[in-house]
Short mmCIF file of C-alpha atoms in Angstrom, two decimals:
data_model
loop_
_atom_site.label_atom_id
_atom_site.label_comp_id
_atom_site.label_asym_id
_atom_site.label_seq_id
_atom_site.Cartn_x
_atom_site.Cartn_y
_atom_site.Cartn_z
CA UNK D 1 -185.52 -35.76 48.42
CA UNK D 2 -183.24 -37.16 45.69
CA UNK D 3 -183.54 -40.58 44.10
CA UNK D 4 -180.53 -42.85 44.41
CA UNK D 5 -178.77 -44.01 41.26
CA UNK D 6 -179.31 -47.67 42.15
CA UNK D 7 -183.04 -47.16 42.65
CA UNK D 8 -183.30 -45.28 39.34
CA UNK D 9 -181.49 -48.03 37.47
CA UNK D 10 -183.63 -50.77 39.07
CA UNK D 11 -186.84 -48.86 38.30
CA UNK D 12 -185.79 -48.20 34.69
CA UNK D 13 -184.90 -51.85 34.21
CA UNK D 14 -188.28 -52.94 35.50
CA UNK D 15 -190.09 -50.42 33.30
CA UNK D 16 -188.27 -51.65 30.20
CA UNK D 17 -189.12 -55.23 31.13
CA UNK D 18 -192.79 -54.36 31.44
CA UNK D 19 -192.79 -52.57 28.11
CA UNK D 20 -191.08 -55.52 26.48
CA UNK D 21 -193.65 -57.91 27.92
CA UNK D 22 -196.66 -55.98 26.66
CA UNK D 23 -195.46 -54.89 23.24
CA UNK D 24 -197.22 -55.64 19.99
CA UNK D 25 -197.44 -59.35 19.32
CA UNK D 26 -196.40 -60.29 22.86
CA UNK D 27 -198.66 -61.59 25.63
CA UNK D 28 -196.08 -63.24 27.90
CA UNK D 29 -194.79 -61.00 30.69
CA UNK D 30 -191.15 -61.66 31.53
CA UNK D 31 -189.95 -62.73 34.95
CA UNK D 32 -188.61 -59.71 36.78
CA UNK D 33 -187.21 -58.74 40.20
CA UNK D 34 -189.19 -56.80 42.79
CA UNK D 35 -187.74 -53.32 42.47
CA UNK D 36 -190.20 -50.46 42.20
CA UNK D 37 -191.84 -48.63 45.07
CA UNK D 38 -195.59 -49.11 45.41
CA UNK D 39 -197.78 -46.20 44.34
CA UNK D 40 -201.52 -45.58 44.22
CA UNK D 41 -200.95 -44.09 40.73
CA UNK D 42 -199.10 -47.14 39.38
CA UNK D 43 -201.75 -47.94 36.72
CA UNK D 44 -202.77 -44.37 35.99
CA UNK D 45 -201.57 -44.58 32.37
CA UNK D 46 -201.49 -48.32 31.68
CA UNK D 47 -204.89 -49.26 33.12
CA UNK D 48 -206.78 -46.18 34.33
CA UNK D 49 -210.05 -48.09 34.88
CA UNK D 50 -208.57 -50.70 37.22
CA UNK D 51 -210.22 -49.37 40.39
CA UNK D 52 -213.68 -49.15 38.83
CA UNK D 53 -213.35 -52.63 37.34
CA UNK D 54 -212.48 -54.18 40.69
CA UNK D 55 -215.20 -52.35 42.55
CA UNK D 56 -217.89 -53.24 39.98
CA UNK D 57 -217.23 -56.96 40.35
CA UNK D 58 -217.07 -56.70 44.15
CA UNK D 59 -220.43 -54.92 44.20
CA UNK D 60 -221.98 -57.93 42.46
CA UNK D 61 -220.12 -60.46 44.61
CA UNK D 62 -220.67 -58.81 47.98
CA UNK D 63 -221.61 -62.12 49.58
CA UNK D 64 -217.97 -63.17 49.13
CA UNK D 65 -216.47 -59.99 50.59
CA UNK D 66 -215.35 -61.58 53.91
CA UNK D 67 -213.74 -64.47 52.01
CA UNK D 68 -211.81 -62.10 49.73
CA UNK D 69 -210.56 -60.14 52.73
CA UNK D 70 -209.36 -63.36 54.35
CA UNK D 71 -207.52 -64.36 51.17
CA UNK D 72 -205.49 -61.16 51.34
CA UNK D 73 -204.41 -61.92 54.91
CA UNK D 74 -203.35 -65.44 53.98
CA UNK D 75 -201.50 -64.21 50.92
CA UNK D 76 -199.49 -61.53 52.71
CA UNK D 77 -198.55 -63.74 55.67
CA UNK D 78 -197.00 -66.41 53.43
CA UNK D 79 -193.89 -65.02 51.71
CA UNK D 80 -195.42 -61.58 51.23
CA UNK D 81 -198.28 -60.14 49.18
CA UNK D 82 -197.55 -61.90 45.89
CA UNK D 83 -200.77 -63.76 45.03
CA UNK D 84 -199.11 -67.11 45.77
CA UNK D 85 -202.27 -68.16 47.63
CA UNK D 86 -204.12 -68.14 44.30
CA UNK D 87 -201.87 -70.68 42.53
CA UNK D 88 -203.31 -74.11 41.82
CA UNK D 89 -201.49 -77.35 42.49
CA UNK D 90 -199.42 -78.78 39.63
CA UNK D 91 -197.31 -81.89 39.11
CA UNK D 92 -194.25 -79.97 40.27
CA UNK D 93 -195.70 -77.58 42.85
CA UNK D 94 -197.93 -77.92 45.89
CA UNK D 95 -200.60 -75.29 46.45
CA UNK D 96 -201.17 -73.07 49.47
CA UNK D 97 -204.86 -73.75 48.89
CA UNK D 98 -204.22 -77.26 50.23
CA UNK D 99 -202.40 -76.11 53.36
CA UNK D 100 -204.02 -77.26 56.62
CA UNK D 101 -206.13 -76.12 58.34
CA UNK D 102 -207.04 -73.29 55.95
CA UNK D 103 -207.75 -75.70 53.07
CA UNK D 104 -211.27 -76.29 54.38
CA UNK D 105 -212.26 -72.64 54.56
CA UNK D 106 -210.42 -70.47 52.02
CA UNK D 107 -212.78 -69.21 49.33
CA UNK D 108 -213.28 -66.29 46.96
CA UNK D 109 -210.83 -67.47 44.29
CA UNK D 110 -213.52 -67.26 41.62
CA UNK D 111 -214.13 -63.60 42.48
CA UNK D 112 -210.48 -62.74 41.83
CA UNK D 113 -210.60 -64.77 38.61
CA UNK D 114 -213.65 -62.80 37.49
CA UNK D 115 -211.91 -59.48 38.13
CA UNK D 116 -208.79 -60.71 36.34
CA UNK D 117 -210.84 -61.71 33.30
CA UNK D 118 -212.30 -58.21 33.05
CA UNK D 119 -208.90 -56.58 33.38
CA UNK D 120 -207.23 -58.91 30.88
CA UNK D 121 -209.85 -57.74 28.40
CA UNK D 122 -209.34 -54.06 29.22
CA UNK D 123 -205.59 -54.02 29.94
CA UNK D 124 -203.91 -57.26 28.82
CA UNK D 125 -200.88 -58.47 30.79
CA UNK D 126 -200.82 -55.34 32.94
CA UNK D 127 -202.50 -55.67 36.35
CA UNK D 128 -201.05 -58.22 38.75
CA UNK D 129 -203.21 -60.67 40.66
CA UNK D 130 -201.54 -59.45 43.86
CA UNK D 131 -202.77 -55.92 43.20
CA UNK D 132 -206.23 -57.20 42.32
CA UNK D 133 -206.38 -58.97 45.67
CA UNK D 134 -205.25 -55.83 47.52
CA UNK D 135 -207.85 -53.66 45.79
CA UNK D 136 -210.63 -56.23 46.16
CA UNK D 137 -209.93 -56.50 49.89
CA UNK D 138 -210.19 -52.74 50.31
CA UNK D 139 -213.46 -52.68 48.40
CA UNK D 140 -214.76 -55.67 50.38
CA UNK D 141 -214.31 -53.67 53.57
CA UNK D 142 -215.72 -50.42 52.18
CA UNK D 143 -218.78 -52.05 50.60
CA UNK D 144 -219.63 -53.72 53.92
CA UNK D 145 -219.65 -50.33 55.63
CA UNK D 146 -216.01 -50.06 56.66
CA UNK D 147 -213.29 -47.53 55.84
CA UNK D 148 -211.90 -46.87 52.38
CA UNK D 149 -208.22 -46.12 51.84
CA UNK D 150 -205.78 -45.45 49.05
CA UNK D 151 -204.10 -48.73 48.03
CA UNK D 152 -200.44 -48.55 46.99
CA UNK D 153 -200.01 -50.62 43.82
CA UNK D 154 -197.23 -52.18 41.79
CA UNK D 155 -196.94 -55.65 43.34
CA UNK D 156 -195.85 -58.58 41.23
CA UNK D 157 -197.12 -62.17 41.21
CA UNK D 158 -194.95 -65.00 42.50
CA UNK D 159 -194.13 -67.89 40.19
CA UNK D 160 -194.23 -70.32 43.08
CA UNK D 161 -196.32 -71.25 46.10
CA UNK D 162 -195.26 -72.75 49.41
CA UNK D 163 -197.63 -75.12 51.16
CA UNK D 164 -194.96 -75.77 53.83
CA UNK D 165 -194.65 -72.08 54.69
CA UNK D 166 -198.45 -71.75 54.78
CA UNK D 167 -198.62 -74.58 57.32
CA UNK D 168 -195.85 -73.15 59.50
CA UNK D 169 -197.35 -71.79 62.74
CA UNK D 170 -194.72 -69.05 62.71
CA UNK D 171 -196.32 -67.50 59.62
CA UNK D 172 -200.08 -67.75 60.06
CA UNK D 173 -201.96 -67.25 63.35
CA UNK D 174 -203.64 -70.28 64.89
CA UNK D 175 -207.21 -69.90 66.23
CA UNK D 176 -206.07 -71.46 69.52
CA UNK D 177 -202.87 -69.43 69.93
CA UNK D 178 -202.25 -67.39 73.06
CA UNK D 179 -201.49 -63.68 72.94
CA UNK D 180 -197.72 -64.07 73.10
CA UNK D 181 -197.71 -66.44 70.12
CA UNK D 182 -199.99 -64.16 68.14
CA UNK D 183 -197.86 -61.08 68.75
CA UNK D 184 -194.73 -62.97 67.70
CA UNK D 185 -196.35 -64.04 64.41
CA UNK D 186 -197.34 -60.47 63.58
CA UNK D 187 -193.96 -59.11 64.66
CA UNK D 188 -192.32 -61.57 62.25
CA UNK D 189 -194.12 -59.74 59.47
CA UNK D 190 -193.20 -56.27 60.72
CA UNK D 191 -196.55 -55.60 62.39
CA UNK D 192 -196.77 -54.32 65.96
CA UNK D 193 -199.34 -54.80 68.73
CA UNK D 194 -201.51 -51.93 67.49
CA UNK D 195 -201.51 -53.34 63.96
CA UNK D 196 -202.40 -56.78 65.34
CA UNK D 197 -205.29 -55.48 67.42
CA UNK D 198 -206.72 -53.43 64.56
CA UNK D 199 -206.31 -56.16 61.92
CA UNK D 200 -208.00 -58.67 64.22
CA UNK D 201 -211.08 -56.51 63.71
CA UNK D 202 -211.42 -58.11 60.27
CA UNK D 203 -213.32 -60.74 62.26
CA UNK D 204 -216.17 -58.26 62.54
CA UNK D 205 -217.33 -59.95 59.31
CA UNK D 206 -217.29 -63.54 58.14
CA UNK D 207 -217.52 -66.84 59.95
CA UNK D 208 -215.66 -69.86 61.19
CA UNK D 209 -216.42 -72.79 58.91
CA UNK D 210 -215.91 -75.59 61.40
CA UNK D 211 -216.36 -76.28 65.08
CA UNK D 212 -212.72 -77.36 65.10
CA UNK D 213 -211.79 -73.67 65.02
CA UNK D 214 -213.50 -72.86 68.30
CA UNK D 215 -214.17 -76.23 69.99
CA UNK D 216 -211.52 -75.72 72.71
CA UNK D 217 -212.93 -72.30 73.49
CA UNK D 218 -216.58 -73.26 73.97
CA UNK D 219 -215.99 -76.62 75.65
CA UNK D 220 -212.99 -75.91 77.86
CA UNK D 221 -212.45 -72.16 78.34
CA UNK D 222 -213.86 -70.71 81.55
CA UNK D 223 -213.36 -67.12 80.41
CA UNK D 224 -216.48 -67.13 78.26
CA UNK D 225 -220.05 -65.97 78.63
CA UNK D 226 -221.99 -69.13 79.60
CA UNK D 227 -224.94 -68.42 77.32
CA UNK D 228 -222.61 -67.76 74.39
CA UNK D 229 -220.71 -71.00 75.05
CA UNK D 230 -224.00 -72.93 75.11
CA UNK D 231 -225.10 -71.30 71.85
CA UNK D 232 -221.88 -72.20 70.07
CA UNK D 233 -221.86 -75.74 71.46
CA UNK D 234 -225.21 -76.20 69.76
CA UNK D 235 -223.55 -75.02 66.53
CA UNK D 236 -220.96 -77.75 66.97
CA UNK D 237 -223.63 -80.36 67.45
CA UNK D 238 -225.58 -79.30 64.36
CA UNK D 239 -223.91 -79.95 61.02
CA UNK D 240 -220.45 -78.55 60.27
CA UNK D 241 -220.47 -76.00 63.06
CA UNK D 242 -220.37 -72.80 61.03
CA UNK D 243 -220.59 -69.75 63.28
CA UNK D 244 -220.19 -65.97 62.76
CA UNK D 245 -217.20 -64.26 64.34
CA UNK D 246 -219.43 -61.29 65.18
CA UNK D 247 -222.86 -62.58 66.12
CA UNK D 248 -224.44 -59.12 66.09
CA UNK D 249 -223.68 -57.90 62.55
CA UNK D 250 -221.76 -60.65 60.68
CA UNK D 251 -222.02 -58.91 57.29
CA UNK D 252 -221.48 -55.36 58.48
CA UNK D 253 -217.96 -53.98 58.94
CA UNK D 254 -218.24 -52.14 62.27
CA UNK D 255 -216.79 -52.26 65.79
CA UNK D 256 -219.24 -54.78 67.27
CA UNK D 257 -216.45 -57.42 67.29
CA UNK D 258 -214.65 -55.50 70.02
CA UNK D 259 -217.86 -55.05 71.99
CA UNK D 260 -218.27 -58.83 71.92
CA UNK D 261 -214.78 -59.22 73.41
CA UNK D 262 -215.68 -56.94 76.32
CA UNK D 263 -218.54 -59.31 77.13
CA UNK D 264 -216.42 -62.48 76.77
CA UNK D 265 -218.21 -63.44 73.57
CA UNK D 266 -215.22 -63.75 71.25
CA UNK D 267 -215.59 -66.85 69.10
CA UNK D 268 -211.96 -67.92 68.84
CA UNK D 269 -209.42 -68.22 71.63
CA UNK D 270 -207.18 -65.94 69.57
CA UNK D 271 -209.96 -63.34 69.50
CA UNK D 272 -210.65 -63.29 73.22
CA UNK D 273 -206.93 -63.24 74.04
CA UNK D 274 -206.84 -59.64 72.80
CA UNK D 275 -208.84 -58.53 75.82
CA UNK D 276 -208.42 -61.22 78.43
CA UNK D 277 -204.62 -61.24 78.47
CA UNK D 278 -203.91 -58.03 76.58
CA UNK D 279 -202.46 -56.09 79.48
CA UNK D 280 -202.04 -52.36 78.96
CA UNK D 281 -201.57 -52.64 75.21
CA UNK D 282 -204.17 -54.69 73.36
CA UNK D 283 -206.81 -54.59 76.13
CA UNK D 284 -206.83 -50.81 76.11
CA UNK D 285 -207.08 -50.80 72.33
CA UNK D 286 -210.02 -53.21 72.46
CA UNK D 287 -211.78 -50.82 74.83
CA UNK D 288 -210.95 -47.87 72.58
CA UNK D 289 -212.21 -49.56 69.42
CA UNK D 290 -215.34 -50.80 71.19
CA UNK D 291 -216.19 -47.19 72.01
CA UNK D 292 -214.92 -45.46 68.88
CA UNK D 293 -215.62 -46.81 65.43
CA UNK D 294 -213.68 -43.86 64.05
CA UNK D 295 -210.51 -44.88 65.91
CA UNK D 296 -210.86 -48.49 64.80
CA UNK D 297 -211.43 -47.55 61.16
CA UNK D 298 -208.41 -45.25 61.10
CA UNK D 299 -206.09 -47.83 62.64
CA UNK D 300 -207.47 -50.66 60.50
CA UNK D 301 -206.91 -48.75 57.25
CA UNK D 302 -203.37 -47.81 58.26
CA UNK D 303 -202.56 -51.41 59.26
CA UNK D 304 -203.98 -52.79 56.01
CA UNK D 305 -201.68 -50.54 53.99
CA UNK D 306 -198.75 -51.61 56.16
CA UNK D 307 -199.59 -55.31 55.79
CA UNK D 308 -200.04 -54.84 52.06
CA UNK D 309 -196.44 -53.68 51.80
CA UNK D 310 -194.99 -57.01 52.97
CA UNK D 311 -192.77 -57.99 50.04
CA UNK D 312 -191.84 -61.48 48.88
CA UNK D 313 -188.21 -62.53 49.40
CA UNK D 314 -185.87 -61.31 46.68
CA UNK D 315 -185.09 -64.86 45.57
CA UNK D 316 -188.68 -65.56 44.54
CA UNK D 317 -189.20 -65.04 40.77
CA UNK D 318 -192.15 -62.80 39.96
CA UNK D 319 -194.21 -61.72 36.97
CA UNK D 320 -197.65 -60.41 36.03
CA UNK D 321 -199.72 -63.57 35.64
CA UNK D 322 -202.22 -63.82 32.81
CA UNK D 323 -204.26 -66.31 34.83
CA UNK D 324 -204.23 -65.95 38.61
CA UNK D 325 -204.33 -69.70 39.16
CA UNK D 326 -201.22 -70.56 37.17
CA UNK D 327 -197.82 -69.16 36.25
CA UNK D 328 -197.13 -67.98 32.72
CA UNK D 329 -195.46 -70.39 30.30
#
């Protein structure tokens, strides 16, 4: 298949910009448009050790693996996978870290900073924070026992964040949303019902950090196992109300999450909706994934690659940040 002239010109322009930004005596990457196609071999010559560097840090920070995975979801669902979720608040820009209700539960930023520090030493001004987050998420899943997949690379980092977009219910799923609302949110990002059902399986690890996330479910939902509701009500009454999404194996990436749904033991309303009101589409997939870990893993890996290809709007300026928490000067 031939390469179009316009694509070649855009790719060449981007390459020249990258070379200019990393030349001798220069440490400030230039702002550039999103142009190149993603490729698993993107850093093969410029930073060949990138995959090992990311995995090594993740192996030592395995306790934060679910948090890192969640960061990737939040990043991609707010103006594309551009590491905007990592930007700190400034005098002129609000931060997505402060967006409600996620501001009380997002974590793992220090893990990405640690990886970035290693890579800035090995390959200065080369690897984007957005790509680090994509790779770290893959390794988070694999190190917890889940599938491993080839991650297309070449993303750029946004020079701006959007707290308003992060708080818009049309962009990020709400834990109390019904199935129709959830499907519409995913469809907005180019993800179909199968993608949605598989990606929801990320809740096979991690936890809800507050009873507010599941209060309506355990106090007012009748489609719930009574003993499970009683257990989680006790969580609400004791401290902050932290509770695992998958009570069986909360730090093991497996298909137990879907088995919980079959028994009406989904923690969030948005979890249980997959099976309770899923009809012939998501309900059947829940049953399939509950029986076949292999089917779940295959669909999850495919959906993660698809989600990771959500691009930021063309009008957003991008670069390769030197520090993931702030734009370059």
